[in-house]
Amino acid sequence: MTVNPTRTQTPPASPPPPPERTRQVKPARHRRSNLDLKLSPYLYISPFFILFAIIGIFPIIFTAVISFQEWDLVRNSGTFVGFEQYAWILNDPKFWTALRNTFSIFLLSTVPLLIMAILIAAMLDRNIRAKTFWRMSTLLPFVMAPVAVALIFSNMFGDSHGLVNTLLANIGLGPIPWHTDPFWSHVAIATMVNFRWTGYNALILLAAMQAVPREYYEAATVDGANALRQFWSITLPSLKPTLIFVIITSTIGGLQIFDEPRMYDFAGEGGAAQQWLTITLYLYNIGWGEFNFGRAAALAWILFIIILIIGLINLAITRRLVRDEGGRGVTAPRRRKGIQR
């Protein structure tokens, strides 16, 4: 009988302790380099935000404070009156007349402007001679001074000796009361707006048209589609985001129209019966005509709220149209389990 010796189990050896890490001190040059990489982007963009805070945010806040006060420009101080300035503006019949005139001029200018801008952009997008010359020519009305444009057109649409009424008389038609009838005065002012801004919007739409791949038009030509069919089925659907941008900017600019109605006559007060009185012109008359800056500030904030509401409506329409344009209603097929592609 053999006896097996008992084996003594020795505990496992513990791992050696890790070596102590020595802290490496980076030289000052590397620390300055890392700090420069972190701070330099903010320093590059800081001038814009500083300038925007001075000429943008501060006037908005200061105008909001003044709108609740009876402001004295001489003493540079005011008395708090609450919402009294807003109530006075909303109860003034001139405000509603100015609001109606503003929307009337806006509609008479924006709708023809968009149609003409699309047509001009479509013509400039075709292979025509001297394309650069014609494209540069569309910007000439935009670079002209608004005061000069308003003075020229106000003389053209004169009631007694205007060029337009003279031409109408030569063909046997009666004169049009451009300065007394509200509708025709809106048409004249809308013509000034269209003259200045049609070429600018046409170039924006032209840039969007040139971004459309030419293979789409080549394939449509092979399929037998004519130019009108290509424009309706390819060009217009591709211009949806750009058209929405143009509509939004035209809305903001149309609600803030000032130069054209201000220079339409010598008085600059919107007509004897407020035929073409706009909100911005009404604001100018209250602020610098009556020197009531509290009411002018309240009217400015009412105009801001109106533009904000319309902007939110346009934003909702924009998101819906852009989503429909990008998605096309096509869903990706689901992958089956166990099948790898």
mmCIF file of C-alpha atoms in Angstrom:
data_model
loop_
_atom_site.group_PDB
_atom_site.id
_atom_site.type_symbol
_atom_site.label_atom_id
_atom_site.label_comp_id
_atom_site.label_asym_id
_atom_site.label_seq_id
_atom_site.Cartn_x
_atom_site.Cartn_y
_atom_site.Cartn_z
ATOM 1 C CA MET A 1 0.000 0.000 0.000
ATOM 2 C CA THR A 2 1.497 3.254 -1.125
ATOM 3 C CA VAL A 3 0.837 6.527 0.534
ATOM 4 C CA ASN A 4 0.535 9.578 -1.755
ATOM 5 C CA PRO A 5 2.224 12.573 -0.367
ATOM 6 C CA THR A 6 -0.075 15.508 0.252
ATOM 7 C CA ARG A 7 0.518 18.432 -2.044
ATOM 8 C CA THR A 8 0.612 21.785 -0.430
ATOM 9 C CA GLN A 9 -1.097 24.478 -2.538
ATOM 10 C CA THR A 10 0.937 27.632 -2.707
ATOM 11 C CA PRO A 11 -0.979 30.890 -3.189
ATOM 12 C CA PRO A 12 -0.502 32.589 -6.569
ATOM 13 C CA ALA A 13 2.035 35.290 -6.689
ATOM 14 C CA SER A 14 0.595 38.785 -6.675
ATOM 15 C CA PRO A 15 1.339 40.888 -9.760
ATOM 16 C CA PRO A 16 4.016 43.466 -9.377
ATOM 17 C CA PRO A 17 2.764 46.939 -8.582
ATOM 18 C CA PRO A 18 2.440 49.259 -11.593
ATOM 19 C CA PRO A 19 5.204 51.749 -11.982
ATOM 20 C CA GLU A 20 4.466 55.193 -10.727
ATOM 21 C CA ARG A 21 3.431 57.559 -13.489
ATOM 22 C CA THR A 22 5.450 60.614 -13.687
ATOM 23 C CA ARG A 23 3.472 63.717 -14.565
ATOM 24 C CA GLN A 24 4.822 65.269 -17.676
ATOM 25 C CA VAL A 25 4.790 68.999 -17.559
ATOM 26 C CA LYS A 26 4.040 70.460 -20.977
ATOM 27 C CA PRO A 27 6.020 73.492 -21.899
ATOM 28 C CA ALA A 28 4.298 76.862 -22.032
ATOM 29 C CA ARG A 29 4.461 76.885 -25.819
ATOM 30 C CA HIS A 30 2.214 73.797 -26.075
ATOM 31 C CA ARG A 31 -0.244 75.201 -23.543
ATOM 32 C CA ARG A 32 -0.535 78.420 -25.522
ATOM 33 C CA SER A 33 -1.033 76.414 -28.711
ATOM 34 C CA ASN A 34 -3.888 74.374 -27.187
ATOM 35 C CA LEU A 35 -5.484 77.511 -25.789
ATOM 36 C CA ASP A 36 -5.238 79.147 -29.185
ATOM 37 C CA LEU A 37 -6.959 76.186 -30.865
ATOM 38 C CA LYS A 38 -9.835 76.364 -28.387
ATOM 39 C CA LEU A 39 -10.356 80.113 -28.285
ATOM 40 C CA SER A 40 -9.478 81.223 -31.822
ATOM 41 C CA PRO A 41 -12.805 80.104 -33.435
ATOM 42 C CA TYR A 42 -14.773 82.122 -30.877
ATOM 43 C CA LEU A 43 -12.534 85.133 -31.359
ATOM 44 C CA TYR A 44 -13.017 84.989 -35.133
ATOM 45 C CA ILE A 45 -16.816 85.053 -34.893
ATOM 46 C CA SER A 46 -17.027 87.406 -31.905
ATOM 47 C CA PRO A 47 -16.974 90.680 -33.959
ATOM 48 C CA PHE A 48 -20.247 89.746 -35.633
ATOM 49 C CA PHE A 49 -22.010 88.952 -32.367
ATOM 50 C CA ILE A 50 -20.621 92.044 -30.661
ATOM 51 C CA LEU A 51 -21.779 94.251 -33.547
ATOM 52 C CA PHE A 52 -25.146 92.478 -33.672
ATOM 53 C CA ALA A 53 -25.613 92.986 -29.919
ATOM 54 C CA ILE A 54 -24.886 96.716 -30.270
ATOM 55 C CA ILE A 55 -26.936 97.546 -33.359
ATOM 56 C CA GLY A 56 -29.468 94.701 -33.172
ATOM 57 C CA ILE A 57 -30.338 93.348 -29.750
ATOM 58 C CA PHE A 58 -29.883 96.570 -27.796
ATOM 59 C CA PRO A 59 -32.247 98.664 -30.003
ATOM 60 C CA ILE A 60 -34.871 95.916 -29.811
ATOM 61 C CA ILE A 61 -34.732 95.790 -26.014
ATOM 62 C CA PHE A 62 -34.601 99.582 -25.716
ATOM 63 C CA THR A 63 -37.601 99.935 -28.046
ATOM 64 C CA ALA A 64 -39.540 97.443 -25.924
ATOM 65 C CA VAL A 65 -38.803 99.506 -22.808
ATOM 66 C CA ILE A 66 -39.847 102.768 -24.483
ATOM 67 C CA SER A 67 -43.090 101.251 -25.775
ATOM 68 C CA PHE A 68 -44.398 101.060 -22.199
ATOM 69 C CA GLN A 69 -43.537 104.666 -21.399
ATOM 70 C CA GLU A 70 -44.476 108.223 -22.270
ATOM 71 C CA TRP A 71 -41.020 109.075 -23.538
ATOM 72 C CA ASP A 72 -39.518 112.568 -23.410
ATOM 73 C CA LEU A 73 -36.752 112.922 -25.980
ATOM 74 C CA VAL A 74 -35.379 116.154 -24.510
ATOM 75 C CA ARG A 75 -34.988 114.827 -20.976
ATOM 76 C CA ASN A 76 -34.170 111.306 -22.233
ATOM 77 C CA SER A 77 -36.564 109.818 -19.702
ATOM 78 C CA GLY A 78 -40.111 108.548 -19.598
ATOM 79 C CA THR A 79 -43.108 107.775 -17.440
ATOM 80 C CA PHE A 80 -44.392 104.217 -17.234
ATOM 81 C CA VAL A 81 -47.913 103.938 -18.715
ATOM 82 C CA GLY A 82 -48.213 100.188 -19.262
ATOM 83 C CA PHE A 83 -50.097 99.061 -22.361
ATOM 84 C CA GLU A 84 -51.637 102.471 -22.962
ATOM 85 C CA GLN A 85 -49.523 103.093 -26.075
ATOM 86 C CA TYR A 86 -50.546 99.746 -27.592
ATOM 87 C CA ALA A 87 -54.219 100.400 -26.846
ATOM 88 C CA TRP A 88 -54.005 103.836 -28.476
ATOM 89 C CA ILE A 89 -52.446 102.359 -31.639
ATOM 90 C CA LEU A 90 -55.001 99.561 -31.927
ATOM 91 C CA ASN A 91 -57.884 101.997 -31.439
ATOM 92 C CA ASP A 92 -56.610 104.477 -34.025
ATOM 93 C CA PRO A 93 -58.399 104.147 -37.407
ATOM 94 C CA LYS A 94 -55.199 105.192 -39.198
ATOM 95 C CA PHE A 95 -53.497 102.003 -38.036
ATOM 96 C CA TRP A 96 -56.094 99.777 -39.675
ATOM 97 C CA THR A 97 -55.994 101.908 -42.819
ATOM 98 C CA ALA A 98 -52.199 101.580 -42.905
ATOM 99 C CA LEU A 99 -52.442 97.832 -42.299
ATOM 100 C CA ARG A 100 -54.931 97.424 -45.160
ATOM 101 C CA ASN A 101 -52.790 99.533 -47.504
ATOM 102 C CA THR A 102 -49.650 97.592 -46.555
ATOM 103 C CA PHE A 103 -51.198 94.217 -47.353
ATOM 104 C CA SER A 104 -52.759 95.578 -50.547
ATOM 105 C CA ILE A 105 -49.436 96.909 -51.846
ATOM 106 C CA PHE A 106 -47.731 93.705 -50.707
ATOM 107 C CA LEU A 107 -50.102 91.484 -52.701
ATOM 108 C CA LEU A 108 -50.008 93.721 -55.785
ATOM 109 C CA SER A 109 -46.220 93.660 -55.772
ATOM 110 C CA THR A 110 -45.317 90.148 -54.619
ATOM 111 C CA VAL A 111 -47.498 88.061 -56.926
ATOM 112 C CA PRO A 112 -46.442 89.766 -60.219
ATOM 113 C CA LEU A 113 -42.861 89.969 -58.925
ATOM 114 C CA LEU A 114 -42.626 86.191 -58.431
ATOM 115 C CA ILE A 115 -44.194 85.439 -61.818
ATOM 116 C CA MET A 116 -41.888 87.833 -63.682
ATOM 117 C CA ALA A 117 -38.827 86.668 -61.729
ATOM 118 C CA ILE A 118 -39.502 83.024 -62.641
ATOM 119 C CA LEU A 119 -40.014 83.889 -66.323
ATOM 120 C CA ILE A 120 -36.859 86.029 -66.487
ATOM 121 C CA ALA A 121 -34.814 83.340 -64.734
ATOM 122 C CA ALA A 122 -36.136 80.714 -67.147
ATOM 123 C CA MET A 123 -35.129 82.842 -70.151
ATOM 124 C CA LEU A 124 -31.682 83.548 -68.703
ATOM 125 C CA ASP A 125 -31.198 79.832 -68.064
ATOM 126 C CA ARG A 126 -31.440 79.038 -71.755
ATOM 127 C CA ASN A 127 -28.579 79.188 -74.227
ATOM 128 C CA ILE A 128 -28.800 82.794 -75.395
ATOM 129 C CA ARG A 129 -26.149 85.152 -76.640
ATOM 130 C CA ALA A 130 -24.427 87.529 -74.207
ATOM 131 C CA LYS A 131 -25.777 85.739 -71.146
ATOM 132 C CA THR A 132 -23.447 87.616 -68.804
ATOM 133 C CA PHE A 133 -24.632 90.968 -70.143
ATOM 134 C CA TRP A 134 -28.304 90.149 -69.656
ATOM 135 C CA ARG A 135 -27.703 88.735 -66.188
ATOM 136 C CA MET A 136 -25.826 91.848 -65.124
ATOM 137 C CA SER A 137 -28.562 94.036 -66.607
ATOM 138 C CA THR A 138 -31.161 92.527 -64.306
ATOM 139 C CA LEU A 139 -29.290 93.985 -61.309
ATOM 140 C CA LEU A 140 -29.255 97.579 -62.585
ATOM 141 C CA PRO A 141 -32.628 98.520 -61.015
ATOM 142 C CA PHE A 142 -31.509 96.960 -57.725
ATOM 143 C CA VAL A 143 -28.346 99.070 -57.450
ATOM 144 C CA MET A 144 -30.209 102.291 -58.199
ATOM 145 C CA ALA A 145 -30.998 104.520 -55.231
ATOM 146 C CA PRO A 146 -34.550 103.938 -53.953
ATOM 147 C CA VAL A 147 -35.141 107.690 -53.718
ATOM 148 C CA ALA A 148 -34.200 108.151 -57.385
ATOM 149 C CA VAL A 149 -36.517 105.331 -58.452
ATOM 150 C CA ALA A 150 -39.386 106.767 -56.400
ATOM 151 C CA LEU A 151 -38.917 110.277 -57.816
ATOM 152 C CA ILE A 152 -38.820 109.017 -61.400
ATOM 153 C CA PHE A 153 -41.908 106.840 -61.031
ATOM 154 C CA SER A 154 -43.853 109.468 -59.090
ATOM 155 C CA ASN A 155 -43.373 111.819 -62.038
ATOM 156 C CA MET A 156 -44.274 109.096 -64.511
ATOM 157 C CA PHE A 157 -47.536 108.444 -62.656
ATOM 158 C CA GLY A 158 -48.462 112.090 -62.323
ATOM 159 C CA ASP A 159 -52.169 112.916 -62.507
ATOM 160 C CA SER A 160 -51.891 115.968 -64.778
ATOM 161 C CA HIS A 161 -48.619 115.816 -66.691
ATOM 162 C CA GLY A 162 -47.427 112.270 -66.063
ATOM 163 C CA LEU A 163 -45.883 110.183 -68.822
ATOM 164 C CA VAL A 164 -48.329 107.309 -68.375
ATOM 165 C CA ASN A 165 -51.426 109.503 -68.602
ATOM 166 C CA THR A 166 -49.952 111.281 -71.623
ATOM 167 C CA LEU A 167 -49.507 107.942 -73.398
ATOM 168 C CA LEU A 168 -53.048 106.934 -72.470
ATOM 169 C CA ALA A 169 -54.379 110.213 -73.881
ATOM 170 C CA ASN A 170 -52.505 109.624 -77.143
ATOM 171 C CA ILE A 171 -54.305 106.325 -77.660
ATOM 172 C CA GLY A 172 -57.702 107.799 -76.763
ATOM 173 C CA LEU A 173 -58.020 106.671 -73.143
ATOM 174 C CA GLY A 174 -58.875 108.846 -70.183
ATOM 175 C CA PRO A 175 -56.377 109.723 -67.440
ATOM 176 C CA ILE A 176 -56.039 107.558 -64.340
ATOM 177 C CA PRO A 177 -56.098 109.230 -60.899
ATOM 178 C CA TRP A 178 -52.808 107.778 -59.706
ATOM 179 C CA HIS A 179 -52.601 109.945 -56.577
ATOM 180 C CA THR A 180 -56.253 110.180 -55.530
ATOM 181 C CA ASP A 181 -57.656 106.692 -56.073
ATOM 182 C CA PRO A 182 -56.400 104.163 -53.453
ATOM 183 C CA PHE A 183 -56.252 101.189 -55.829
ATOM 184 C CA TRP A 184 -54.322 102.957 -58.593
ATOM 185 C CA SER A 185 -51.919 104.506 -56.096
ATOM 186 C CA HIS A 186 -51.211 101.004 -54.787
ATOM 187 C CA VAL A 187 -50.616 99.819 -58.346
ATOM 188 C CA ALA A 188 -48.134 102.641 -58.960
ATOM 189 C CA ILE A 189 -46.208 101.955 -55.742
ATOM 190 C CA ALA A 190 -46.238 98.205 -56.432
ATOM 191 C CA THR A 191 -44.757 98.948 -59.878
ATOM 192 C CA MET A 192 -41.821 100.704 -58.205
ATOM 193 C CA VAL A 193 -41.263 97.699 -55.949
ATOM 194 C CA ASN A 194 -41.397 95.287 -58.880
ATOM 195 C CA PHE A 195 -38.957 97.415 -60.860
ATOM 196 C CA ARG A 196 -36.378 97.305 -58.063
ATOM 197 C CA TRP A 197 -36.657 93.711 -56.830
ATOM 198 C CA THR A 198 -37.630 91.561 -59.822
ATOM 199 C CA GLY A 199 -34.084 91.238 -61.156
ATOM 200 C CA TYR A 200 -32.642 90.447 -57.739
ATOM 201 C CA ASN A 201 -35.106 87.604 -57.167
ATOM 202 C CA ALA A 202 -34.641 86.410 -60.750
ATOM 203 C CA LEU A 203 -30.913 85.884 -60.152
ATOM 204 C CA ILE A 204 -31.637 83.885 -56.991
ATOM 205 C CA LEU A 205 -34.058 81.670 -58.908
ATOM 206 C CA LEU A 206 -31.563 81.408 -61.779
ATOM 207 C CA ALA A 207 -28.928 80.043 -59.406
ATOM 208 C CA ALA A 208 -31.423 77.406 -58.253
ATOM 209 C CA MET A 209 -32.277 76.504 -61.850
ATOM 210 C CA GLN A 210 -28.639 76.009 -62.731
ATOM 211 C CA ALA A 211 -28.280 73.580 -59.828
ATOM 212 C CA VAL A 212 -30.780 71.192 -61.443
ATOM 213 C CA PRO A 213 -28.890 68.311 -63.146
ATOM 214 C CA ARG A 214 -28.999 68.640 -66.927
ATOM 215 C CA GLU A 215 -29.504 64.878 -67.268
ATOM 216 C CA TYR A 216 -33.141 65.369 -66.263
ATOM 217 C CA TYR A 217 -33.775 67.665 -69.225
ATOM 218 C CA GLU A 218 -31.896 65.358 -71.604
ATOM 219 C CA ALA A 219 -33.968 62.383 -70.498
ATOM 220 C CA ALA A 220 -37.177 64.421 -70.834
ATOM 221 C CA THR A 221 -36.158 65.498 -74.348
ATOM 222 C CA VAL A 222 -35.573 61.873 -75.325
ATOM 223 C CA ASP A 223 -39.033 60.996 -73.979
ATOM 224 C CA GLY A 224 -40.549 63.707 -76.176
ATOM 225 C CA ALA A 225 -41.367 66.369 -73.563
ATOM 226 C CA ASN A 226 -41.397 69.922 -74.896
ATOM 227 C CA ALA A 227 -39.903 72.960 -73.149
ATOM 228 C CA LEU A 228 -43.136 73.880 -71.365
ATOM 229 C CA ARG A 229 -43.591 70.346 -70.071
ATOM 230 C CA GLN A 230 -39.983 70.255 -68.830
ATOM 231 C CA PHE A 231 -40.413 73.564 -67.064
ATOM 232 C CA TRP A 232 -43.627 72.445 -65.352
ATOM 233 C CA SER A 233 -42.477 68.933 -64.387
ATOM 234 C CA ILE A 234 -38.746 69.447 -63.674
ATOM 235 C CA THR A 235 -37.902 73.094 -63.077
ATOM 236 C CA LEU A 236 -40.764 74.177 -60.828
ATOM 237 C CA PRO A 237 -40.613 71.155 -58.455
ATOM 238 C CA SER A 238 -36.870 71.721 -58.074
ATOM 239 C CA LEU A 239 -37.416 75.383 -57.176
ATOM 240 C CA LYS A 240 -39.654 74.725 -54.160
ATOM 241 C CA PRO A 241 -37.094 75.530 -51.407
ATOM 242 C CA THR A 242 -35.807 78.592 -53.257
ATOM 243 C CA LEU A 243 -39.311 79.830 -54.005
ATOM 244 C CA ILE A 244 -40.196 79.552 -50.325
ATOM 245 C CA PHE A 245 -37.098 81.576 -49.426
ATOM 246 C CA VAL A 246 -38.037 84.259 -51.950
ATOM 247 C CA ILE A 247 -41.617 84.343 -50.649
ATOM 248 C CA ILE A 248 -40.462 84.744 -47.043
ATOM 249 C CA THR A 249 -38.005 87.541 -47.842
ATOM 250 C CA SER A 250 -40.557 89.264 -50.067
ATOM 251 C CA THR A 251 -43.115 89.068 -47.269
ATOM 252 C CA ILE A 252 -40.763 90.677 -44.761
ATOM 253 C CA GLY A 253 -39.724 93.379 -47.221
ATOM 254 C CA GLY A 254 -43.300 94.012 -48.371
ATOM 255 C CA LEU A 255 -44.533 94.589 -44.842
ATOM 256 C CA GLN A 256 -41.678 97.040 -44.211
ATOM 257 C CA ILE A 257 -42.078 99.106 -47.381
ATOM 258 C CA PHE A 258 -41.178 102.747 -46.733
ATOM 259 C CA ASP A 259 -39.130 104.461 -49.457
ATOM 260 C CA GLU A 260 -41.655 104.198 -52.274
ATOM 261 C CA PRO A 261 -44.744 105.551 -50.430
ATOM 262 C CA ARG A 262 -42.626 108.185 -48.686
ATOM 263 C CA MET A 263 -41.355 109.650 -51.969
ATOM 264 C CA TYR A 264 -44.577 109.169 -53.949
ATOM 265 C CA ASP A 265 -45.613 112.789 -53.338
ATOM 266 C CA PHE A 266 -44.019 115.942 -51.961
ATOM 267 C CA ALA A 267 -45.727 115.744 -48.558
ATOM 268 C CA GLY A 268 -44.629 112.206 -47.779
ATOM 269 C CA GLU A 269 -47.514 111.485 -45.401
ATOM 270 C CA GLY A 270 -49.363 108.796 -47.348
ATOM 271 C CA GLY A 271 -51.793 110.995 -49.248
ATOM 272 C CA ALA A 272 -54.435 113.495 -48.232
ATOM 273 C CA ALA A 273 -56.872 110.698 -47.301
ATOM 274 C CA GLN A 274 -54.187 108.128 -46.355
ATOM 275 C CA GLN A 275 -54.589 106.414 -49.735
ATOM 276 C CA TRP A 276 -51.141 104.800 -49.636
ATOM 277 C CA LEU A 277 -50.259 105.158 -45.951
ATOM 278 C CA THR A 278 -48.245 102.086 -44.872
ATOM 279 C CA ILE A 279 -47.353 100.900 -41.383
ATOM 280 C CA THR A 280 -43.727 102.009 -41.585
ATOM 281 C CA LEU A 281 -44.740 105.408 -42.971
ATOM 282 C CA TYR A 282 -47.313 105.739 -40.195
ATOM 283 C CA LEU A 283 -44.590 104.831 -37.686
ATOM 284 C CA TYR A 284 -42.307 107.495 -39.139
ATOM 285 C CA ASN A 285 -45.034 110.138 -38.945
ATOM 286 C CA ILE A 286 -45.742 109.318 -35.295
ATOM 287 C CA GLY A 287 -42.084 109.237 -34.275
ATOM 288 C CA TRP A 288 -40.560 112.114 -36.229
ATOM 289 C CA GLY A 289 -43.731 114.005 -37.081
ATOM 290 C CA GLU A 290 -45.424 114.042 -33.688
ATOM 291 C CA PHE A 291 -42.252 113.236 -31.671
ATOM 292 C CA ASN A 292 -44.172 110.587 -29.759
ATOM 293 C CA PHE A 293 -41.557 107.863 -29.556
ATOM 294 C CA GLY A 294 -43.503 105.763 -27.081
ATOM 295 C CA ARG A 295 -46.325 105.215 -29.558
ATOM 296 C CA ALA A 296 -43.834 104.746 -32.396
ATOM 297 C CA ALA A 297 -42.042 102.048 -30.384
ATOM 298 C CA ALA A 298 -45.347 100.329 -29.636
ATOM 299 C CA LEU A 299 -46.245 100.380 -33.343
ATOM 300 C CA ALA A 300 -42.818 98.956 -34.179
ATOM 301 C CA TRP A 301 -43.426 96.028 -31.841
ATOM 302 C CA ILE A 302 -46.900 95.456 -33.276
ATOM 303 C CA LEU A 303 -45.335 95.311 -36.742
ATOM 304 C CA PHE A 304 -42.685 92.914 -35.404
ATOM 305 C CA ILE A 305 -45.389 90.606 -34.027
ATOM 306 C CA ILE A 306 -47.263 90.672 -37.346
ATOM 307 C CA ILE A 307 -44.107 89.789 -39.277
ATOM 308 C CA LEU A 308 -43.282 87.067 -36.730
ATOM 309 C CA ILE A 309 -46.711 85.460 -37.100
ATOM 310 C CA ILE A 310 -46.511 85.472 -40.880
ATOM 311 C CA GLY A 311 -42.937 84.177 -40.666
ATOM 312 C CA LEU A 312 -44.032 81.246 -38.490
ATOM 313 C CA ILE A 313 -46.796 80.425 -40.965
ATOM 314 C CA ASN A 314 -44.273 80.498 -43.805
ATOM 315 C CA LEU A 315 -41.902 78.333 -41.744
ATOM 316 C CA ALA A 316 -44.590 75.708 -41.220
ATOM 317 C CA ILE A 317 -45.380 75.689 -44.940
ATOM 318 C CA THR A 318 -41.653 75.548 -45.727
ATOM 319 C CA ARG A 319 -41.043 72.494 -43.536
ATOM 320 C CA ARG A 320 -43.978 70.663 -45.046
ATOM 321 C CA LEU A 321 -43.007 71.403 -48.642
ATOM 322 C CA VAL A 322 -39.324 70.620 -48.129
ATOM 323 C CA ARG A 323 -40.195 67.331 -46.387
ATOM 324 C CA ASP A 324 -42.478 66.338 -49.235
ATOM 325 C CA GLU A 325 -39.845 67.316 -51.768
ATOM 326 C CA GLY A 326 -37.092 65.349 -50.059
ATOM 327 C CA GLY A 327 -39.042 62.235 -49.143
ATOM 328 C CA ARG A 328 -41.014 61.773 -52.377
ATOM 329 C CA GLY A 329 -43.242 59.354 -50.428
ATOM 330 C CA VAL A 330 -40.899 56.384 -51.018
ATOM 331 C CA THR A 331 -40.111 54.073 -48.100
ATOM 332 C CA ALA A 332 -37.058 51.843 -48.011
ATOM 333 C CA PRO A 333 -37.723 48.070 -48.216
ATOM 334 C CA ARG A 334 -37.335 46.135 -44.987
ATOM 335 C CA ARG A 335 -34.526 43.633 -44.721
ATOM 336 C CA ARG A 336 -35.415 40.054 -43.925
ATOM 337 C CA LYS A 337 -33.726 38.250 -41.096
ATOM 338 C CA GLY A 338 -30.961 35.927 -42.110
ATOM 339 C CA ILE A 339 -30.396 37.544 -45.448
ATOM 340 C CA GLN A 340 -27.355 39.676 -45.815
ATOM 341 C CA ARG A 341 -26.908 41.990 -48.731
#
